[in-house]
Coordinates of C-alpha atoms and ligand atoms in Angstrom, one line a residue:
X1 CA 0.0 0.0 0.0
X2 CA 1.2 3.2 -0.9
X3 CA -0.2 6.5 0.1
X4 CA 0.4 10.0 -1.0
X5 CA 1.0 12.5 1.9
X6 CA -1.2 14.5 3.8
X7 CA -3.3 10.9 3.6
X8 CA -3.0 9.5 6.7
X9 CA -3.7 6.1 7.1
X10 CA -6.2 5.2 10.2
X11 CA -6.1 1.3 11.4
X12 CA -8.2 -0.2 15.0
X13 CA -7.6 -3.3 16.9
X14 CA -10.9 -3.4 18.7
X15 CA -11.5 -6.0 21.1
X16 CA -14.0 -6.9 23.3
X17 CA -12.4 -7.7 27.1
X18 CA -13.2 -11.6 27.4
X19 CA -10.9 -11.6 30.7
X20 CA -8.0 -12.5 28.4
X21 CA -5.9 -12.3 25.1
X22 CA -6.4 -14.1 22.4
X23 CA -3.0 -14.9 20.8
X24 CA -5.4 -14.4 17.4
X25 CA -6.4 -10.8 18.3
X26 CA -2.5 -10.4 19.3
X27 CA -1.8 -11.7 15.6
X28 CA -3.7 -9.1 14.1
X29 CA -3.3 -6.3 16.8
X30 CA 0.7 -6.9 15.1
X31 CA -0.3 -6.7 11.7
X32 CA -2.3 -3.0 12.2
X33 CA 0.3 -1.8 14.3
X34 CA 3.1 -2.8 11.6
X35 CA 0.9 -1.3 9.2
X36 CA 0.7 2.2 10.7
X37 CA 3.6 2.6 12.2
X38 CA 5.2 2.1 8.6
X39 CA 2.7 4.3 6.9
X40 CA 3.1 6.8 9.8
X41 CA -0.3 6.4 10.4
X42 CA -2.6 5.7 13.6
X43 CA -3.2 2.7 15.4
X44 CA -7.0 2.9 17.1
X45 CA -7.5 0.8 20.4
X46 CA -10.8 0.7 20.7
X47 CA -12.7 -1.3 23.1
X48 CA -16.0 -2.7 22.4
X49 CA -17.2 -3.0 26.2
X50 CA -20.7 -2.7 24.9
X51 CA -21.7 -6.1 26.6
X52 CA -22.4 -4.5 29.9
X53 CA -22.8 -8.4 31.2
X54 CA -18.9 -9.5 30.3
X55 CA -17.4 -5.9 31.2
X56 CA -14.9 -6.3 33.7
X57 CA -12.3 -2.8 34.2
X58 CA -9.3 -5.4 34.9
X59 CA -9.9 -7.2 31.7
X60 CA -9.5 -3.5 29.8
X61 CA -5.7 -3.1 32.1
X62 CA -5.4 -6.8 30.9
X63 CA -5.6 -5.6 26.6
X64 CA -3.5 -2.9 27.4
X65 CA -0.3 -4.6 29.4
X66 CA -0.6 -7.3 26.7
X67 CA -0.5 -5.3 24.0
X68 CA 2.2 -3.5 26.2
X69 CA 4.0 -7.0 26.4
X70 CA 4.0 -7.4 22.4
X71 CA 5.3 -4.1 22.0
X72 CA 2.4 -1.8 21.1
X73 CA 3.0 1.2 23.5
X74 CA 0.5 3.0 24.7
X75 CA 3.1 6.1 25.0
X76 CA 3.8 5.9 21.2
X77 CA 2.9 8.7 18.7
X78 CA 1.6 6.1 16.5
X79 CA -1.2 5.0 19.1
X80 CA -4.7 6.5 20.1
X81 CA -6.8 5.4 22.9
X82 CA -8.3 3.7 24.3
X83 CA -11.6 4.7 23.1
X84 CA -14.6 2.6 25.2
X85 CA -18.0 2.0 22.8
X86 CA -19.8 2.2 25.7
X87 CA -19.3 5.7 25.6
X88 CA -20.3 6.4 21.8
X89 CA -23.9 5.0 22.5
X90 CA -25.7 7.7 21.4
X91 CA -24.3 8.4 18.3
X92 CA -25.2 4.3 17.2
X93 CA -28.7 5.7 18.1
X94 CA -28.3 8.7 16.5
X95 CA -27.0 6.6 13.3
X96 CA -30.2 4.3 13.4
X97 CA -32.2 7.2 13.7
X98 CA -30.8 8.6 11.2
X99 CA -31.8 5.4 8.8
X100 CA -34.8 5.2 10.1
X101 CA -35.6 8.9 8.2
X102 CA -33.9 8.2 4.9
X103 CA -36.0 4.9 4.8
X104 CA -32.7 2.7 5.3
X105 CA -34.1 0.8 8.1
X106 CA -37.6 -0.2 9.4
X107 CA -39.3 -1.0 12.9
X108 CA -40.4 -4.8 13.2
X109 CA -42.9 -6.7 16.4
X110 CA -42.4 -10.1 15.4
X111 CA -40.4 -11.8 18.2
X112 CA -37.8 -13.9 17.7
X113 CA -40.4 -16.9 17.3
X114 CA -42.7 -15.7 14.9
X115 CA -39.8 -14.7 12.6
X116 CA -38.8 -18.3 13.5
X117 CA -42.4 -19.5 12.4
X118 CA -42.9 -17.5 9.8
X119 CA -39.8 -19.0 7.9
X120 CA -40.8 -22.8 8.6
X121 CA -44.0 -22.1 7.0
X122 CA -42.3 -20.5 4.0
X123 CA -39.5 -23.2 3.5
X124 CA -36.8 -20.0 4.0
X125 CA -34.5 -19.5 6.2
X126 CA -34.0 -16.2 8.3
X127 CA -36.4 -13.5 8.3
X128 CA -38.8 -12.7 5.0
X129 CA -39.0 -9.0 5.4
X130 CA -42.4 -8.8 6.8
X131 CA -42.5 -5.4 8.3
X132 CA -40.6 -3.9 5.3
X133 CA -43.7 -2.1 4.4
X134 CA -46.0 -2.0 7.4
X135 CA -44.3 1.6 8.5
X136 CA -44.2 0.7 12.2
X137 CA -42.9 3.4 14.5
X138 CA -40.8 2.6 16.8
X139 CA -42.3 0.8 20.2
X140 CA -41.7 -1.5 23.2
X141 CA -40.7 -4.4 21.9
X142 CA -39.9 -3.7 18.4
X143 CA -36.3 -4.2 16.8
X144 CA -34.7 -1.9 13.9
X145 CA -33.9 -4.0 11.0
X146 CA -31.8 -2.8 7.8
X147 CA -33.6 -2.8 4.6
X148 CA -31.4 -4.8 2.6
X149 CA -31.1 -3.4 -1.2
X150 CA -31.5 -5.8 -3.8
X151 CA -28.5 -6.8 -6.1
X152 CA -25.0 -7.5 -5.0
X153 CA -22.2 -5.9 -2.6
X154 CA -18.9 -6.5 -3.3
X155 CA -16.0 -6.1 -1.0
X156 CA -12.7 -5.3 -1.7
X157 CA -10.6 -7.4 0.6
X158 CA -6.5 -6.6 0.6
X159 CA -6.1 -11.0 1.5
X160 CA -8.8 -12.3 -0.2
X161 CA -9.3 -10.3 -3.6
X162 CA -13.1 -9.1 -4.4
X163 CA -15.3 -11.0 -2.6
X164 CA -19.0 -10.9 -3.9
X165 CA -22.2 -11.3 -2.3
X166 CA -25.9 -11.8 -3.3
X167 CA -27.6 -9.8 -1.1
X168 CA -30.7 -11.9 -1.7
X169 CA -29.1 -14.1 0.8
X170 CA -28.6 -11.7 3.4
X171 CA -32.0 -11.1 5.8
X172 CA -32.8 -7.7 6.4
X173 CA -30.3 -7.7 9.9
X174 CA -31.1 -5.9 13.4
X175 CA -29.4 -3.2 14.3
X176 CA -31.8 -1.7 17.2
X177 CA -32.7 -4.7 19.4
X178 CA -36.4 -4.8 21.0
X179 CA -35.2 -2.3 24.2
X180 CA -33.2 -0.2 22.0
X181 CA -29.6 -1.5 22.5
X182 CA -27.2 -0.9 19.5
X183 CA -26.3 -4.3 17.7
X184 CA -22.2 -5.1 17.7
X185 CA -22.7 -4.8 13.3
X186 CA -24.2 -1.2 14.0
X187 CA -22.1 -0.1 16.8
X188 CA -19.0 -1.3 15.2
X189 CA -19.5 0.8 11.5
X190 CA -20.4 3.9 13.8
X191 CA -17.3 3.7 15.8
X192 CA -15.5 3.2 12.5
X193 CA -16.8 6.1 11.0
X194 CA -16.7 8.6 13.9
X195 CA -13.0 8.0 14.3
X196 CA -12.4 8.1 10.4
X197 CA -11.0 4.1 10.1
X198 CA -9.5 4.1 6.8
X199 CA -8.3 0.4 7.0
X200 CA -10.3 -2.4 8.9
X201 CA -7.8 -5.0 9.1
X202 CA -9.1 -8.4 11.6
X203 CA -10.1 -12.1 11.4
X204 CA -11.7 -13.5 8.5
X205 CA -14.7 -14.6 11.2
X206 CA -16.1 -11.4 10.8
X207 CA -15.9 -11.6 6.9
X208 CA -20.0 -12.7 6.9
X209 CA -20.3 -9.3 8.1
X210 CA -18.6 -7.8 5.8
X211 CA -21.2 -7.0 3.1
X212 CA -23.6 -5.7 5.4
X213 CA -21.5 -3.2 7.2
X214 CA -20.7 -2.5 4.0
X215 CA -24.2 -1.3 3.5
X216 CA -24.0 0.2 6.4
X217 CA -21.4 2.7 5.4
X218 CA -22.9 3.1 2.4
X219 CA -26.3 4.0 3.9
X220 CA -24.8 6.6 6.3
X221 CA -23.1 8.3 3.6
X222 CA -19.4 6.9 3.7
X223 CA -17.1 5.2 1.5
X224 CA -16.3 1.8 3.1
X225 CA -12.9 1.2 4.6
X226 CA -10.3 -1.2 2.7
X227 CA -10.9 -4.3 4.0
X228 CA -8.5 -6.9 4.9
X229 CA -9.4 -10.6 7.0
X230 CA -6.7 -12.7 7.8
X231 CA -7.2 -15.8 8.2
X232 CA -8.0 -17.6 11.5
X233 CA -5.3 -19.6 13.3
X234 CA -6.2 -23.3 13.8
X235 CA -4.5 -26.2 15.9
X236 CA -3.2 -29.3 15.1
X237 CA -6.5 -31.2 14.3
X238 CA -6.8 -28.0 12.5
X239 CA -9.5 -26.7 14.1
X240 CA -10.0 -23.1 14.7
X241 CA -8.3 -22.4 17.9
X242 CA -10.7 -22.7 20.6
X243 CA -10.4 -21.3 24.2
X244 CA -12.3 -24.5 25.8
X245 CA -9.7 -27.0 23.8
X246 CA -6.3 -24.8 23.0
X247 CA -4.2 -22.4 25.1
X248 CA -5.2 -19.2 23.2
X249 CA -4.3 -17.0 25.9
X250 CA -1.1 -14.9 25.4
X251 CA -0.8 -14.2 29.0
X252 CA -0.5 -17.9 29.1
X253 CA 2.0 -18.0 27.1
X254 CA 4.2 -15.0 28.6
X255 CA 3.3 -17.1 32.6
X256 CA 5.4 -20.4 30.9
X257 CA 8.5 -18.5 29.9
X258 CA 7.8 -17.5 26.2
X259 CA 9.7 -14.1 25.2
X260 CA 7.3 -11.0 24.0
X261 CA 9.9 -11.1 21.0
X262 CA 10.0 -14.7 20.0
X263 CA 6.0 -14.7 20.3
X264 CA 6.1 -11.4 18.2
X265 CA 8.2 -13.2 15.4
X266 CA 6.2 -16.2 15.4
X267 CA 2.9 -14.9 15.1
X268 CA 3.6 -12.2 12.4
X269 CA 5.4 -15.8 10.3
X270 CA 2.1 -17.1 10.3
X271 CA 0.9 -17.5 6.9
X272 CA 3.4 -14.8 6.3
X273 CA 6.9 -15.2 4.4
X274 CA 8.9 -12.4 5.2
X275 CA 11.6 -11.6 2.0
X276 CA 14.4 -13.5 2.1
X277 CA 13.8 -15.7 4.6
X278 CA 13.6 -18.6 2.2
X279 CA 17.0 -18.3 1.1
X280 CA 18.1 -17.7 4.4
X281 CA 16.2 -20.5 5.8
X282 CA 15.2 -19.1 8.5
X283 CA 12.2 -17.0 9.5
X284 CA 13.7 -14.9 12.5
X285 CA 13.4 -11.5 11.9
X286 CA 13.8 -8.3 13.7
X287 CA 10.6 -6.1 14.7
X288 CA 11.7 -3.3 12.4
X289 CA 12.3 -6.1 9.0
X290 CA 8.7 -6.8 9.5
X291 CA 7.5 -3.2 10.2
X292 CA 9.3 -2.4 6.7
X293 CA 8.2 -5.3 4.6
X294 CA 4.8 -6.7 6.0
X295 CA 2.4 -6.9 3.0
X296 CA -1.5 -7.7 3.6
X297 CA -1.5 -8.7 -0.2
X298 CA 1.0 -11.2 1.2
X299 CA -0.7 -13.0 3.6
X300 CA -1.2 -16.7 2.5
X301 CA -5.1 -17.6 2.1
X302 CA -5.2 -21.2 3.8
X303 CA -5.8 -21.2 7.5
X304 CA -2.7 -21.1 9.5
X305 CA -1.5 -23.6 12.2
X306 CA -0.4 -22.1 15.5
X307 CA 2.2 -24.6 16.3
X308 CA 3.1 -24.4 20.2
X309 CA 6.5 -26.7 19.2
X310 CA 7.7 -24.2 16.2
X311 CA 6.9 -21.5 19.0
X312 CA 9.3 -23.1 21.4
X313 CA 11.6 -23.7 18.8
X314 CA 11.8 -19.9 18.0
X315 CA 11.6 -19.1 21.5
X316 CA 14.7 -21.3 21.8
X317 CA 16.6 -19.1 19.2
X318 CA 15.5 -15.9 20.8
X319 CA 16.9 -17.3 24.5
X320 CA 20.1 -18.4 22.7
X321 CA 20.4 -15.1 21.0
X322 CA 19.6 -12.6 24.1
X323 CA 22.2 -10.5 25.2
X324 CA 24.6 -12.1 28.0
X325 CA 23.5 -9.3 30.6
X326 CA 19.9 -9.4 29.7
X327 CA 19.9 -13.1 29.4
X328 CA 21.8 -13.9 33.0
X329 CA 19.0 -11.1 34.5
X330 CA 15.7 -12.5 32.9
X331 CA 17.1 -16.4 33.5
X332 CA 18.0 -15.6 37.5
X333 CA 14.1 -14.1 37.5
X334 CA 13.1 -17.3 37.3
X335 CA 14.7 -18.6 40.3
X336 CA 13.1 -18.9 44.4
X337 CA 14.7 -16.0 46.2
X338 CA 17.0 -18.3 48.4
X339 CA 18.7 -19.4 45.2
X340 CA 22.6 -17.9 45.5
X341 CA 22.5 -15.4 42.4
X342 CA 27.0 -15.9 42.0
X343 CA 26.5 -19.8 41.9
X344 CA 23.4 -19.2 39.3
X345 CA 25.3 -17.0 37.3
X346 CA 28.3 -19.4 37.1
X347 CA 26.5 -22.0 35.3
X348 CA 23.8 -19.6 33.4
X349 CA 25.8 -18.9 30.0
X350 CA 26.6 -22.7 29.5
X351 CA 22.6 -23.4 29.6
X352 CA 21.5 -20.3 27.7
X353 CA 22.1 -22.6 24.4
X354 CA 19.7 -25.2 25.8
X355 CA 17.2 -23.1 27.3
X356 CA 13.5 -23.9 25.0
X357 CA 11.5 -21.3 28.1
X358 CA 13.2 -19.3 30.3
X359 CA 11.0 -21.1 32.7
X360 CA 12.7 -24.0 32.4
X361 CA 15.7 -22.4 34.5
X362 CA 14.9 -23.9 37.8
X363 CA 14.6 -27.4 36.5
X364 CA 17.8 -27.0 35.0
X365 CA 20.0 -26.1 37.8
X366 CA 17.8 -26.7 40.9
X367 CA 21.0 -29.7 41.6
X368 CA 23.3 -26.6 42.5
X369 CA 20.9 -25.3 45.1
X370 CA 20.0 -28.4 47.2
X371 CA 21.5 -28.6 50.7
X372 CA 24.6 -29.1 51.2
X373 CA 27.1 -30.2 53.9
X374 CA 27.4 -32.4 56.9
X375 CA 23.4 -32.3 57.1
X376 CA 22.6 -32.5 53.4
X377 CA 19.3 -34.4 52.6
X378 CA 20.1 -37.6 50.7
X379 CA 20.3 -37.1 46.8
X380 CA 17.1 -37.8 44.9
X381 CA 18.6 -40.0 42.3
X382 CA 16.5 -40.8 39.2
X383 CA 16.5 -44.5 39.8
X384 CA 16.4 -45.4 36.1
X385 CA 19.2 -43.3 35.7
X386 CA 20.9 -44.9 38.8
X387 CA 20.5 -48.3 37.6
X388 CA 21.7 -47.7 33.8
X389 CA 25.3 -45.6 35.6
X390 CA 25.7 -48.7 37.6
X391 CA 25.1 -51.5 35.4
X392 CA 28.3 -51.4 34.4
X393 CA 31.1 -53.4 37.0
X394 CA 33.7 -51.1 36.2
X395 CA 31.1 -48.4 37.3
X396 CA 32.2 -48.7 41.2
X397 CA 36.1 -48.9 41.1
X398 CA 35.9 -45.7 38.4
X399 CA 33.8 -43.9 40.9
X400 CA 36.5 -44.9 43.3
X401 CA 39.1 -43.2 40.9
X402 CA 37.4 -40.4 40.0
X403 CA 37.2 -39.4 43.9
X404 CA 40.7 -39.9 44.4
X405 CA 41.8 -37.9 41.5
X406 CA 39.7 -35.5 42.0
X407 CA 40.2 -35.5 46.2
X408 CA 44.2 -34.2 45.1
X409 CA 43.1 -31.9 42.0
X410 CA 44.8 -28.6 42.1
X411 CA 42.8 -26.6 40.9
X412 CA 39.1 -26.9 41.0
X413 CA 38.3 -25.7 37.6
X414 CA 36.2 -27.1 35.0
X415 CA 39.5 -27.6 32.4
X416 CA 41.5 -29.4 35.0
X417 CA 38.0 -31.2 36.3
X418 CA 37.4 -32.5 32.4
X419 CA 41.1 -33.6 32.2
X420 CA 41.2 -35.6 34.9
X421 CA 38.2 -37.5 34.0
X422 CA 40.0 -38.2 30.4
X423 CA 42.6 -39.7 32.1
X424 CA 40.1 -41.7 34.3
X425 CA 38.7 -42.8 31.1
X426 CA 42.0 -44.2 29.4
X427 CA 42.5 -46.3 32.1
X428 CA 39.5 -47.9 31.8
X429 CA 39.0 -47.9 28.7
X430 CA 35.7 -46.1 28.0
X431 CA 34.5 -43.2 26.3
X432 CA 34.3 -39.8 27.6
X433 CA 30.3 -40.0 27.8
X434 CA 30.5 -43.5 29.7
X435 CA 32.9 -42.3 32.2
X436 CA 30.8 -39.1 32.7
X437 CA 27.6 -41.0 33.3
X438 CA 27.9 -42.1 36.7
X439 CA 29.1 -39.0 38.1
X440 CA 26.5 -37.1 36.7
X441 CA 24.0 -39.3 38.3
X442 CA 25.7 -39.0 41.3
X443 CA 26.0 -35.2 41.9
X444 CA 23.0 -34.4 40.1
X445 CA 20.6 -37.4 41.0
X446 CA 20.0 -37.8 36.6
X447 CA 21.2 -38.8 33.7
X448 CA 21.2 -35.2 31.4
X449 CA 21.5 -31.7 32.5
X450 CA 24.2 -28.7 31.8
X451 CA 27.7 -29.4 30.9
X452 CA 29.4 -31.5 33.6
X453 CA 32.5 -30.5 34.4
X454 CA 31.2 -26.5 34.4
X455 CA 28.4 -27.8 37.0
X456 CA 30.8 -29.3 39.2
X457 CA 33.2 -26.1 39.5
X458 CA 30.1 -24.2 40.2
X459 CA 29.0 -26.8 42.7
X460 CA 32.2 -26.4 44.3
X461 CA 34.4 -28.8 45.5
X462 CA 33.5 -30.0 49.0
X463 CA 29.7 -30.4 47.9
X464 CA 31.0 -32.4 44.5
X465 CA 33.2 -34.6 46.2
X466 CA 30.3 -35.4 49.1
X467 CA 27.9 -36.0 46.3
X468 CA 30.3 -38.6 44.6
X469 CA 31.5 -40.4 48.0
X470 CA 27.2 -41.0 49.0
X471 CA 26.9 -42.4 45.9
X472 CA 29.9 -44.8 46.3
X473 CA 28.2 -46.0 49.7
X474 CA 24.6 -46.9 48.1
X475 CA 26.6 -48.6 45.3
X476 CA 28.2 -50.9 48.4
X477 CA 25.3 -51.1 50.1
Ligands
LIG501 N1 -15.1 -6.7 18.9 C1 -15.0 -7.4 17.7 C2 -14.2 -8.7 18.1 O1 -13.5 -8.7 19.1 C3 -14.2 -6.6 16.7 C4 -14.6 -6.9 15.3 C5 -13.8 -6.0 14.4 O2 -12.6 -6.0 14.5 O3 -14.4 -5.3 13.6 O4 -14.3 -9.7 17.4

């Protein structure tokens, strides 16, 4: 899209609070922000609170930190809000008003049974037009419907092409209900047009609705917005993504350790090549690539997957990519207070690589922090673990050796820890890995974890060489 200055382009991500975030609405809260911050435009928050019922004032903080979290700051230039419906009612009754004069829209009594009725006994479905000419004013009771025109409305849509539809198949819809209340198709178009929307860009779900808010402009005297729906995200059965079945939350999501930039990344790669990522074979991209070269027209048609394991995957890049500093003070975040920070941060760079969640930190090194000394609480050995380190015969005298050796090592460094072992391991003629296994077990009660040697100079040498002489004594025992 290209404009020509003074045009400046108006976008809106507007949500109704649920009590959470739908990584979908994150998805395409991204794609308008991308939009207008590149076309120095304006990025609406709106929030459609108009469901007095399901209003909560903590759900509207919880929109704004998550949008917060994904990057879309309130305090930038770009972004305007948060507007509330609620507080535009009277200009949706205003609007309806309005088409009730030009002869737009029409007053109907039938309740929702009789229009019910009234189709069975016509073989049609949806509501026949009844009251189309019956010139009803308005009363308890009664609901506004839109006269729908006959022929066709077309939409322009920036995914999807033009899509066209026979407005024989669309009912004349409500847009007053029977005690006056704006309906969301009503209240939505007003919004839009009150704070000048140029470019309505959300889920293809709301694509059905298209053609009559469509109308809707059209009736009130406004060009329609360019259109966009993206498609929806679906899971593995590929099903839409469902709150019930699928973690859709992105609070969720932040909770288990996910970074706002990896989850940024992902969801903006969904059904979305950036350039050159192809030939690069890999689709990690910086915030600012995708603010430069993020095309609706690009956005693939089919449905896209929202794949929790490429998610970790790209969250596992992002972890291994994150600035020492920034890394060592996000990962030590994650541990209980009585954790000692200088031990952490002596084993934190040689797990950063393996990290998938930062939340997977404590897990990792908990072995470091359990008690130590005199009055240490036996190991917690894995016992499968246990029993494959043992199985071995040789498994007992090397232990032996590798206490000795270790009991009159110099220096307790990782370097001199690793080539001590090596020598351990000529004499008895295994590999490094095999002589490695039963130590492990032993000082860290299982069979994988951080690099060895670096977790026993953190450990320290009394604790180490306590850890490996209790697991000589339950091998004898
Ligand atoms: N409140 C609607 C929703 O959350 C917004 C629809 C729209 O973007 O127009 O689905």
């Amino acid at each position: 899209m290209t404009f020509q200055p003074p045009f400046q382009p108006r976008f809106r991500f507007a949500p109704s609070p649920t009590g959470f975030f739908h990584v979908g609405g994150a998805r395409t809260a991204l794609m308008n922000w991308a939009l207008a911050r590149r076309l120095e435009g304006t990025f609406v928050l709106r929030i459609e609170d108009t469901d007095e019922a399901r209003n909560q004032p903590e759900w509207v903080q919880g929109i704004i930190d998550a949008l917060a979290w994904i990057g879309i700051d309130e305090s930038d230039p770009h972004f305007e809000g948060p507007h509330f419906q609620s507080a535009n009612a009277d200009a949706h009754v205003a609007a309806a008003r309005r088409l009730v004069e030009t002869g737009a829209a029409y007053y109907c009594d039938l309740t929702g049974q009789e229009v019910q009725d009234r189709a069975k006994e016509l073989g049609i479905t949806g509501y026949d037009g009844y009251s189309r000419d019956r010139g009803l004013d308005a009363g308890p009771g009664r609901v506004l419907r839109f006269r729908v025109p006959e022929g066709r409305t077309i939409v322009h849509d920036l995914v999807r092409g033009d899509v066209d539809f026979d407005n024989g198949t669309i009912e004349d819809f409500v847009l007053l209900r029977g005690n006056g209340a704006p309906m969301f198709l009503l209240a939505n178009v007003v919004d839009d047009i009150e704070m000048a929307i140029s470019h309505v860009v959300r889920a293809e779900e709301h694509l059905p609705n298209t053609p009559k808010q469509q109308m809707l402009w059209d009736a009130l005297g406004h060009a329609p917005p360019v259109w966009a729906h993206v498609p929806v995200l679906v899971n593995e059965q590929r099903k839409k993504l469902s709150k019930r079945r699928d973690k859709v939350a992105i609070e969720q999501y932040r909770d288990d350790g996910i970074l706002a930039d990896a989850m940024v990344n992902y969801l903006m790669t969904l059904g979305w090549t950036p350039p050159g990522a192809e030939e690069a074979g890999s689709e990690i991209v910086t915030w600012s690539q995708i603010e430069a070269d993020f095309a609706l027209e690009d956005v693939n048609l089919s449905p896209a997957f929202f794949d929790v394991k490429k998610l970790t995957a790209f969250n596992k890049q992002y972890i291994k990519n994150m600035d020492p500093a920034e890394y060592l003070a996000a990962a030590s975040a994650q541990l209980p207070p009585e954790w000692d920070r200088a031990r952490f941060a002596a084993i934190a760079p040689h797990i950063q690589e393996r990290l998938e969640r930062l939340t997977d930190v404590p897990g990792t090194v908990d072995f470091l922090f359990w008690s130590q000394g005199d009055n240490a609480a036996e190991i917690d050995y894995d016992e499968v673990s246990w029993a494959k380190a043992t199985a071995p015969e040789w498994s007992g005298p090397l232990l032996s050796d590798v206490i000795d050796v270790y009991d009159a090592l110099a220096s307790w460094d990782h370097e001199s820890l690793k080539a001590a072992i090596e020598d351990v391991m000529v004499r008895f003629e295994v590999k490094l890995g095999k002589a490695q296994a039963l130590p492990r077990v032993a000082v860290t009660g299982r069979a994988v974890g951080p690099p060895l040697f670096e977790s026993f100079e953190a450990l320290g040498r009394d604790e180490t060489l306590r850890r490996l002489r209790a697991a000589f004594r339950r091998l004898g025992s």
